[in-house]
Amino acid sequence: MPVDSKTELVVQEDNLLRIVDASKAFQAGLGAITNTQRAKAAFVSFGGRSGYMPRRVMLIVILLAGLVGACGSGSTPVPSAPSSPNVVSLSGTGVTAPLCGKPDDRLVHVAPNYTLSLAPPVGIGQTLVDTQYGCPITRLTTFAEFRPGMGNHHNYSTITPFNADSSRVMLLTSDGWLTIVDIQGNVVVPVANMPAMNSPDAPWDPTNPAVFYFTNSNQFFKGTISRSTVATTVLHTFTGYTSVLAPDQEDLSDDGCKYWLVGTPSGGGAPVGILYNPCTDTVVSQSLVVGVKDSSTGWHKIQIFPSGKMLMTWNSNGATNGTGGESYNTDGTRYWHLYDITAHNEVGIDLAGREVVIGTANGKLSINACGDAWKSLTVVDINARAPVNCLMNNIVGWHVSYRDSPKGWVLLSMFDMGTCPDYSCFDTTSPNRLVSNWQSIWPLYGEELLLVKIDGTAVYRLAHHRSRSAEYYWAQPHAVISRDGRYVVWDSNFDISSIGDANYADVYLTRVQ
């Protein structure tokens, strides 16, 4: 990131900013920093861009010398260690180690500087470096940038916001308006130029970086970006339906030719799952009754396997058909009842070419490969209907992303499943919502982003996302990886409680390949 033949690192130190030699501060493959001038500058207001320095890329690091003991950051050994090894083995697989992060040491690491004032990067495109694990974190959005009084998010961990060449990122505001930015946070398509949609789910084409898809009314559209506008093309009108809806957590299949929709019949009756092939403009099937979303007998989440099979998370748990987590064939017939109790799952292809689902067995031993059948993630071969390997042990509260399938890295983002007051709650409120014993109850991998090799043999710890995730749903990071495996995007409120948006977060990016 050269700017005037220099790259500057800005460090907050005693309420001053000091430009230092980055080669002495960290090693993250970002190049040496030569300018050692001092600057008595202050952070500008959080909500605006006025602090952004034109033509400069700033890497912001918070120095914690002398603060570690006071803040309780440290390393706590965990006797019941996870199955992931300390030594990373990547030979013979074609899997490349990430550019940043540290191999898992199986220790609890409390987020450094957790209870002190820590501003995120002040300007779009500016970057800080995680002080625990060394990964750069670039800020993509600022509060109220796209909509007055609104924070910003990406959609979810199981639908990538990155386009085919990872140059564009699709985001949405707290009140549901979509926009597209580049990987420095510059607006590509403003909110006003995005087409009307009936769902926030607008998956990118996996090969054409200018194309994404969306639904409105009873039609399926292709959107093509041209400069700052979007040209829309109707690909299919679903006659016999009053509406078709893109499920809010589903991505397009890896080949770009399969996508499950939810259609509401115009003649009445329960909504059905429609498997549509946009490559051939073909309706493959439309017989699977999925019901009303989040009703007692309806769907909660729909995902698509590379083959086009559906992974259905029903809204009600159970061991009977139409409950729990089930897989369905492309013709809409039931294939397999996997989970009696559902959790966060992801699908893809592993390094051996198997079509797999990643999830916790929740006590069901026939699909468990881990030491603990509850607090773990197992990789399951859906064609063999059998577990392949344990991905991760000793975890609680996660979202999982394997959008780079089959490149081999699974992204996990950990969050606090409790309610405030707890260990991941605001200490910027009155009264303080952070419990007094938060350090002692901080869990292994608490509030972290992890890259895990799909066969379970390597774990890299990337960063603390620093969001107080127990505060509300959108405070959870929902981290997601790009299809090429180069970038990770996630949300964080950075312990900021005074913005005014009850669902506030902003969006951050880390390059890992």
XYZ file of C-alpha atoms in Angstrom:
513
model
C 0.000 0.000 0.000
C 2.601 2.599 -1.033
C 1.699 6.264 -0.714
C 4.340 8.776 -1.779
C 6.834 5.909 -1.481
C 5.945 5.590 2.209
C 3.433 3.734 4.315
C 2.687 5.184 7.707
C 1.602 3.431 10.864
C -0.298 5.517 13.385
C -0.193 4.439 17.013
C -2.387 5.858 19.772
C -0.145 6.738 22.680
C -1.210 8.826 25.650
C -3.937 10.546 23.608
C -1.428 11.457 20.879
C -0.813 9.854 17.529
C 2.738 8.845 16.777
C 4.007 7.715 13.386
C 6.461 4.910 14.001
C 8.612 2.404 12.166
C 6.189 -0.422 11.432
C 8.987 -2.974 11.083
C 9.512 -2.506 14.824
C 5.834 -2.708 15.646
C 4.641 -5.761 13.805
C 5.378 -8.223 11.049
C 2.337 -8.673 8.860
C 3.774 -8.631 5.367
C 2.745 -5.017 4.868
C 6.192 -3.585 4.183
C 8.643 -1.453 6.123
C 7.634 1.974 7.379
C 10.249 4.683 7.221
C 8.601 7.866 8.443
C 9.239 8.407 12.179
C 7.871 11.916 12.495
C 5.724 12.728 15.510
C 2.241 14.126 14.993
C 0.080 15.678 17.700
C -3.151 14.670 16.051
C -6.394 13.498 17.569
C -9.055 11.122 16.345
C -11.934 12.906 14.655
C -15.586 12.145 15.302
C -16.617 8.545 14.747
C -19.502 9.258 12.428
C -17.827 11.198 9.656
C -15.003 11.071 7.151
C -13.309 14.288 8.247
C -10.416 12.392 9.810
C -9.519 10.624 6.580
C -6.138 11.668 5.172
C -6.305 11.797 1.364
C -3.723 9.711 -0.460
C -2.545 8.034 2.710
C -3.136 4.545 3.961
C -2.953 4.507 7.745
C -2.407 1.383 9.775
C -3.637 1.963 13.299
C -2.319 -0.085 16.177
C -3.120 0.359 19.818
C 0.000 -0.132 21.940
C -0.787 -1.964 25.133
C 2.496 -1.852 27.033
C 1.810 -1.503 30.724
C -1.916 -2.088 30.227
C -2.032 -5.844 29.950
C -2.100 -6.510 33.668
C -4.608 -3.787 34.364
C -6.981 -5.021 31.694
C -6.691 -8.668 32.554
C -5.482 -9.672 29.099
C -3.382 -12.739 29.237
C -3.175 -16.399 28.433
C -5.016 -19.064 30.370
C -4.299 -22.722 29.660
C -7.292 -24.899 28.871
C -6.822 -28.463 30.131
C -9.419 -29.936 27.785
C -7.706 -28.724 24.645
C -9.331 -28.808 21.225
C -8.340 -31.392 18.679
C -6.585 -28.853 16.466
C -2.792 -29.141 16.539
C -0.255 -26.537 17.608
C 1.889 -27.355 14.592
C 0.190 -26.535 11.324
C 0.503 -29.180 8.615
C -0.428 -28.000 5.140
C 1.809 -30.181 3.010
C 0.357 -32.105 0.116
C -3.014 -30.407 0.161
C -2.576 -27.242 -1.884
C -3.873 -25.275 1.096
C -1.898 -22.072 1.675
C -1.349 -20.754 5.174
C -2.965 -17.349 5.776
C -0.983 -14.115 5.492
C -1.627 -13.230 9.107
C -2.826 -14.678 12.379
C -1.204 -17.145 14.720
C -1.473 -20.939 14.950
C -3.754 -22.048 17.755
C -1.946 -22.359 21.111
C -5.082 -23.676 22.858
C -4.999 -20.850 25.399
C -7.655 -18.362 26.405
C -6.698 -14.883 25.190
C -8.779 -12.080 26.622
C -9.121 -9.225 24.126
C -6.362 -6.706 24.963
C -7.367 -3.232 26.108
C -10.937 -4.469 26.441
C -12.177 -1.978 29.017
C -10.294 1.091 27.837
C -11.393 3.568 25.215
C -10.486 2.071 21.848
C -11.626 3.911 18.751
C -11.875 1.910 15.531
C -10.190 3.304 12.404
C -11.556 6.796 11.986
C -11.818 6.842 8.210
C -13.032 4.541 5.524
C -10.124 2.613 4.064
C -7.942 3.080 7.124
C -6.556 0.035 8.876
C -5.639 -1.108 12.366
C -3.698 -4.216 13.281
C -5.030 -6.709 15.809
C -2.661 -6.495 18.753
C -3.065 -10.134 19.750
C -2.782 -11.930 16.411
C -1.351 -9.380 13.953
C -4.012 -9.303 11.241
C -4.788 -5.960 9.558
C -8.402 -4.765 9.917
C -9.712 -2.262 7.366
C -12.830 -0.256 8.040
C -15.338 -0.275 5.165
C -18.221 1.811 6.536
C -19.122 4.590 8.962
C -22.323 5.206 10.877
C -25.092 7.021 8.918
C -22.982 6.962 5.762
C -25.722 5.467 3.600
C -28.900 6.180 5.578
C -29.527 8.783 8.313
C -29.185 7.306 11.777
C -28.396 3.812 10.485
C -25.494 1.447 11.027
C -24.216 -0.948 8.391
C -23.868 -4.708 8.026
C -23.252 -7.437 5.536
C -25.898 -10.130 5.187
C -24.761 -13.390 6.812
C -21.927 -15.896 7.130
C -23.371 -18.331 4.566
C -23.798 -15.868 1.674
C -20.639 -14.128 0.539
C -20.880 -10.344 0.101
C -17.895 -10.458 -2.284
C -18.321 -10.500 -6.041
C -16.513 -12.976 -8.288
C -13.118 -11.211 -8.250
C -13.413 -9.961 -4.656
C -13.277 -6.314 -5.743
C -16.806 -5.395 -4.585
C -18.710 -5.947 -1.332
C -22.495 -5.876 -0.992
C -23.751 -4.357 2.257
C -27.028 -3.348 3.839
C -28.089 -0.732 6.344
C -29.824 -1.422 9.650
C -33.158 -0.652 7.997
C -32.551 -3.007 5.069
C -31.273 -0.860 2.172
C -28.519 -2.361 0.013
C -25.410 -0.726 -1.377
C -22.135 -1.858 -2.967
C -18.630 -0.670 -2.015
C -15.092 -1.632 -3.015
C -12.580 -3.254 -0.654
C -11.433 0.159 0.578
C -14.986 1.193 1.400
C -15.496 3.557 -1.525
C -19.082 3.551 -2.761
C -19.535 1.813 -6.111
C -23.334 1.692 -6.300
C -25.159 4.029 -3.896
C -28.388 3.086 -2.162
C -30.409 5.256 -4.540
C -29.160 3.311 -7.569
C -29.886 -0.178 -6.276
C -32.957 -1.883 -7.794
C -36.117 -2.640 -5.818
C -36.034 -6.061 -4.125
C -38.294 -8.058 -1.844
C -35.386 -9.756 -0.030
C -31.981 -8.630 1.284
C -30.502 -11.804 -0.236
C -28.859 -10.808 -3.535
C -26.195 -13.407 -4.354
C -23.317 -12.596 -6.672
C -22.617 -14.584 -9.822
C -19.566 -16.777 -9.029
C -17.789 -16.014 -12.328
C -18.955 -12.608 -13.600
C -17.837 -9.865 -11.158
C -20.401 -7.364 -12.518
C -23.466 -9.564 -11.991
C -25.694 -10.360 -9.031
C -29.221 -11.799 -8.750
C -32.312 -10.816 -6.807
C -36.070 -11.263 -6.558
C -38.994 -8.873 -6.623
C -42.685 -9.659 -6.858
C -42.872 -13.026 -8.666
C -39.768 -12.465 -10.801
C -36.103 -13.453 -10.694
C -33.689 -10.773 -11.954
C -30.108 -10.370 -13.053
C -28.438 -7.111 -12.043
C -25.423 -5.923 -14.053
C -23.258 -3.128 -12.643
C -22.207 -0.397 -15.027
C -20.180 2.307 -13.278
C -22.474 3.441 -10.437
C -25.733 2.067 -11.829
C -27.370 -1.333 -12.185
C -29.054 -2.567 -15.368
C -31.738 -5.147 -14.579
C -32.910 -8.075 -16.680
C -35.875 -10.316 -15.900
C -34.657 -13.906 -16.167
C -37.906 -15.601 -15.186
C -41.475 -14.777 -14.225
C -42.990 -17.435 -12.003
C -46.574 -17.640 -13.170
C -48.900 -19.158 -10.623
C -47.152 -17.377 -7.754
C -47.947 -14.032 -6.162
C -44.322 -13.749 -5.036
C -41.011 -15.550 -5.113
C -38.483 -14.783 -2.432
C -34.722 -15.251 -2.224
C -34.110 -16.950 1.166
C -32.174 -14.558 3.356
C -29.144 -16.751 4.151
C -28.671 -18.733 0.927
C -25.881 -18.281 -1.605
C -25.940 -19.278 -5.258
C -24.482 -22.736 -5.955
C -20.759 -22.890 -6.748
C -21.421 -23.313 -10.478
C -23.909 -20.430 -10.511
C -26.654 -22.611 -11.961
C -28.779 -23.636 -8.973
C -30.780 -21.613 -6.488
C -33.685 -22.419 -4.183
C -36.484 -19.845 -3.989
C -39.597 -19.704 -1.822
C -42.809 -19.177 -3.790
C -46.255 -18.246 -2.528
C -48.945 -19.859 -4.747
C -51.417 -17.365 -6.193
C -54.279 -19.804 -5.652
C -53.606 -20.093 -1.942
C -51.834 -22.782 0.000
C -48.529 -22.968 1.830
C -45.301 -21.568 0.305
C -43.139 -24.051 -1.607
C -39.463 -24.434 -2.396
C -38.635 -23.794 -6.054
C -35.293 -24.982 -7.438
C -34.417 -22.700 -10.341
C -31.547 -22.985 -12.845
C -30.649 -19.466 -14.087
C -28.125 -20.876 -16.569
C -30.847 -22.669 -18.554
C -33.878 -20.711 -17.285
C -35.382 -23.951 -16.022
C -37.595 -24.695 -13.037
C -36.143 -27.987 -11.774
C -38.763 -28.634 -9.097
C -41.511 -26.849 -7.182
C -43.203 -29.499 -5.038
C -41.520 -29.159 -1.639
C -43.836 -27.450 0.855
C -41.712 -25.242 3.126
C -44.437 -23.282 4.918
C -44.247 -19.774 6.296
C -40.831 -18.655 7.510
C -40.342 -19.033 11.267
C -43.831 -20.419 11.830
C -44.216 -23.581 13.915
C -44.262 -25.759 10.776
C -42.249 -23.516 8.481
C -38.694 -22.989 7.333
C -36.102 -20.985 9.214
C -33.072 -21.237 6.935
C -32.466 -22.626 3.443
C -29.000 -23.401 2.061
C -27.865 -25.087 -1.136
C -25.265 -27.809 -1.560
C -22.993 -27.656 -4.644
C -25.065 -30.471 -6.204
C -28.276 -28.484 -5.751
C -29.580 -30.458 -2.791
C -31.215 -28.307 -0.130
C -30.155 -28.086 3.485
C -33.333 -27.139 5.319
C -33.300 -25.812 8.863
C -36.880 -26.063 10.038
C -38.069 -23.611 12.647
C -38.972 -26.422 15.062
C -36.510 -28.983 16.389
C -37.390 -32.670 16.436
C -36.591 -36.194 15.268
C -39.525 -36.437 12.865
C -39.778 -35.372 9.242
C -40.401 -31.660 8.832
C -38.421 -30.750 11.951
C -34.762 -30.228 12.827
C -32.242 -30.139 9.999
C -32.919 -32.099 6.819
C -31.511 -32.510 3.332
C -33.756 -32.617 0.258
C -33.074 -33.867 -3.267
C -33.256 -31.544 -6.252
C -36.695 -32.945 -7.070
C -37.964 -31.854 -3.646
C -38.116 -35.295 -2.059
C -36.614 -35.811 1.370
C -33.069 -37.193 1.287
C -31.916 -37.374 4.919
C -32.935 -36.221 8.383
C -29.562 -35.069 9.764
C -30.132 -33.019 12.896
C -32.722 -33.324 15.624
C -31.532 -30.081 17.212
C -30.368 -27.398 14.830
C -27.552 -24.873 15.043
C -25.441 -22.894 12.571
C -24.379 -25.003 9.579
C -22.419 -24.541 6.372
C -22.067 -26.641 3.207
C -19.453 -27.227 0.520
C -16.813 -29.569 -0.912
C -13.898 -30.792 1.201
C -10.313 -31.372 0.052
C -11.139 -34.959 -0.963
C -14.006 -33.817 -3.185
C -16.753 -34.939 -0.818
C -19.963 -32.948 -0.564
C -20.151 -32.047 3.107
C -22.127 -30.239 5.751
C -20.410 -28.617 8.744
C -22.341 -28.560 12.000
C -22.628 -29.654 15.575
C -24.120 -33.077 16.247
C -25.959 -31.705 19.282
C -25.656 -35.089 20.959
C -26.458 -37.248 17.924
C -23.541 -39.684 17.981
C -24.118 -41.110 14.483
C -23.048 -37.797 12.936
C -20.384 -36.857 15.484
C -16.607 -37.173 15.059
C -15.543 -34.979 17.987
C -14.780 -35.653 21.637
C -17.798 -33.621 22.708
C -20.951 -34.168 20.673
C -22.390 -30.815 21.798
C -19.660 -28.141 21.868
C -17.992 -29.016 18.576
C -18.255 -28.994 14.792
C -18.153 -32.186 12.703
C -17.694 -32.424 8.925
C -20.261 -34.877 7.539
C -20.256 -36.527 4.090
C -23.874 -36.213 2.959
C -23.571 -38.879 0.254
C -22.021 -41.464 2.596
C -24.302 -40.184 5.395
C -21.376 -40.449 7.786
C -18.993 -38.139 9.681
C -15.635 -37.453 8.039
C -13.656 -35.641 10.722
C -13.891 -33.323 13.680
C -13.411 -29.740 12.574
C -13.227 -28.122 16.014
C -13.742 -29.046 19.665
C -14.470 -26.914 22.745
C -16.399 -24.084 21.110
C -19.611 -22.329 22.028
C -21.411 -19.611 20.116
C -20.251 -19.504 16.496
C -21.142 -18.646 12.941
C -19.481 -20.669 10.199
C -18.558 -19.706 6.627
C -17.159 -21.980 3.919
C -17.837 -19.836 0.880
C -14.324 -20.554 -0.450
C -15.242 -24.242 -0.826
C -13.309 -26.312 -1.879
C -10.179 -24.224 -1.195
C -9.977 -25.659 2.283
C -10.428 -22.902 4.891
C -13.470 -22.653 7.125
C -14.044 -19.312 8.844
C -15.517 -19.271 12.337
C -16.648 -16.142 14.166
C -17.284 -16.580 17.859
C -19.879 -14.644 19.827
C -21.450 -14.490 23.277
C -24.667 -16.534 23.305
C -25.740 -15.088 26.644
C -27.667 -11.946 27.464
C -26.341 -8.818 29.097
C -24.948 -8.353 31.625
C -22.244 -10.807 30.550
C -18.611 -10.891 29.388
C -19.350 -9.325 25.983
C -21.522 -6.354 26.889
C -21.141 -2.578 26.782
C -19.011 -0.919 29.410
C -19.765 2.417 27.720
C -23.259 2.558 29.215
C -24.552 3.672 32.583
C -24.963 1.398 34.384
C -22.094 -0.710 33.094
C -23.417 -3.907 31.462
C -20.071 -5.730 31.552
C -20.033 -8.194 34.465
C -17.339 -7.675 37.079
C -15.897 -11.183 36.616
C -15.761 -10.977 32.810
C -12.058 -11.856 32.715
C -12.471 -15.096 34.640
C -15.429 -16.294 32.541
C -13.896 -15.358 29.171
C -14.083 -18.573 27.097
C -11.564 -20.230 24.839
C -11.685 -18.416 21.457
C -14.011 -15.806 22.980
C -14.974 -13.061 20.482
C -12.405 -14.275 17.932
C -12.194 -14.904 14.204
C -10.660 -18.284 13.336
C -9.536 -19.956 10.109
C -9.776 -23.733 10.366
C -8.564 -26.215 7.774
C -11.542 -28.285 6.592
C -9.897 -31.555 7.682
C -9.443 -30.157 11.207
C -5.642 -30.296 11.213
C -4.894 -26.569 11.445
C -6.346 -23.561 13.226
C -5.268 -19.935 12.820
C -6.513 -17.246 15.178
C -6.959 -14.021 13.206
C -8.336 -11.287 15.457
C -10.670 -10.249 18.240
C -13.669 -8.653 16.530
C -14.214 -6.413 19.598
C -17.975 -6.303 19.160
C -20.047 -6.571 22.329
C -21.948 -9.439 20.795
C -24.423 -10.210 23.593
C -26.063 -6.800 23.204
C -28.218 -7.589 20.133
C -28.341 -9.777 17.030
C -26.524 -7.392 14.689
C -23.673 -7.082 17.175
C -22.719 -10.648 16.251
C -19.933 -10.538 13.641
C -21.430 -13.068 11.177
C -17.982 -13.235 9.541
C -17.856 -14.501 5.959
C -15.046 -15.465 3.600
C -14.772 -14.620 -0.101
C -15.082 -17.364 -2.711
C -11.389 -17.066 -3.583
C -10.427 -17.262 0.089
C -8.548 -13.961 0.039
C -10.740 -11.786 2.242
C -12.858 -11.926 5.364
C -15.653 -9.455 6.166
C -17.333 -9.060 9.549
C -19.380 -6.622 11.614
C -18.540 -4.966 14.935
C -19.944 -2.295 17.227
C -16.490 -1.797 18.825
C -18.077 -1.202 22.255
C -19.837 1.917 20.958
C -23.241 2.312 22.598
C -23.972 6.023 22.069
C -24.697 6.194 18.335
C -28.481 5.989 18.606
C -29.044 2.973 16.342
C -30.225 0.082 18.521
C -28.744 -2.353 15.964
C -25.547 -0.420 15.313
C -22.485 -2.026 13.728
C -20.009 -1.165 11.004
C -18.258 -3.443 8.538
C -14.587 -4.442 8.609
C -12.335 -6.419 6.275
C -9.215 -8.538 6.742
C -7.056 -9.950 3.970
C -5.953 -13.506 4.737
C -4.560 -14.738 1.395
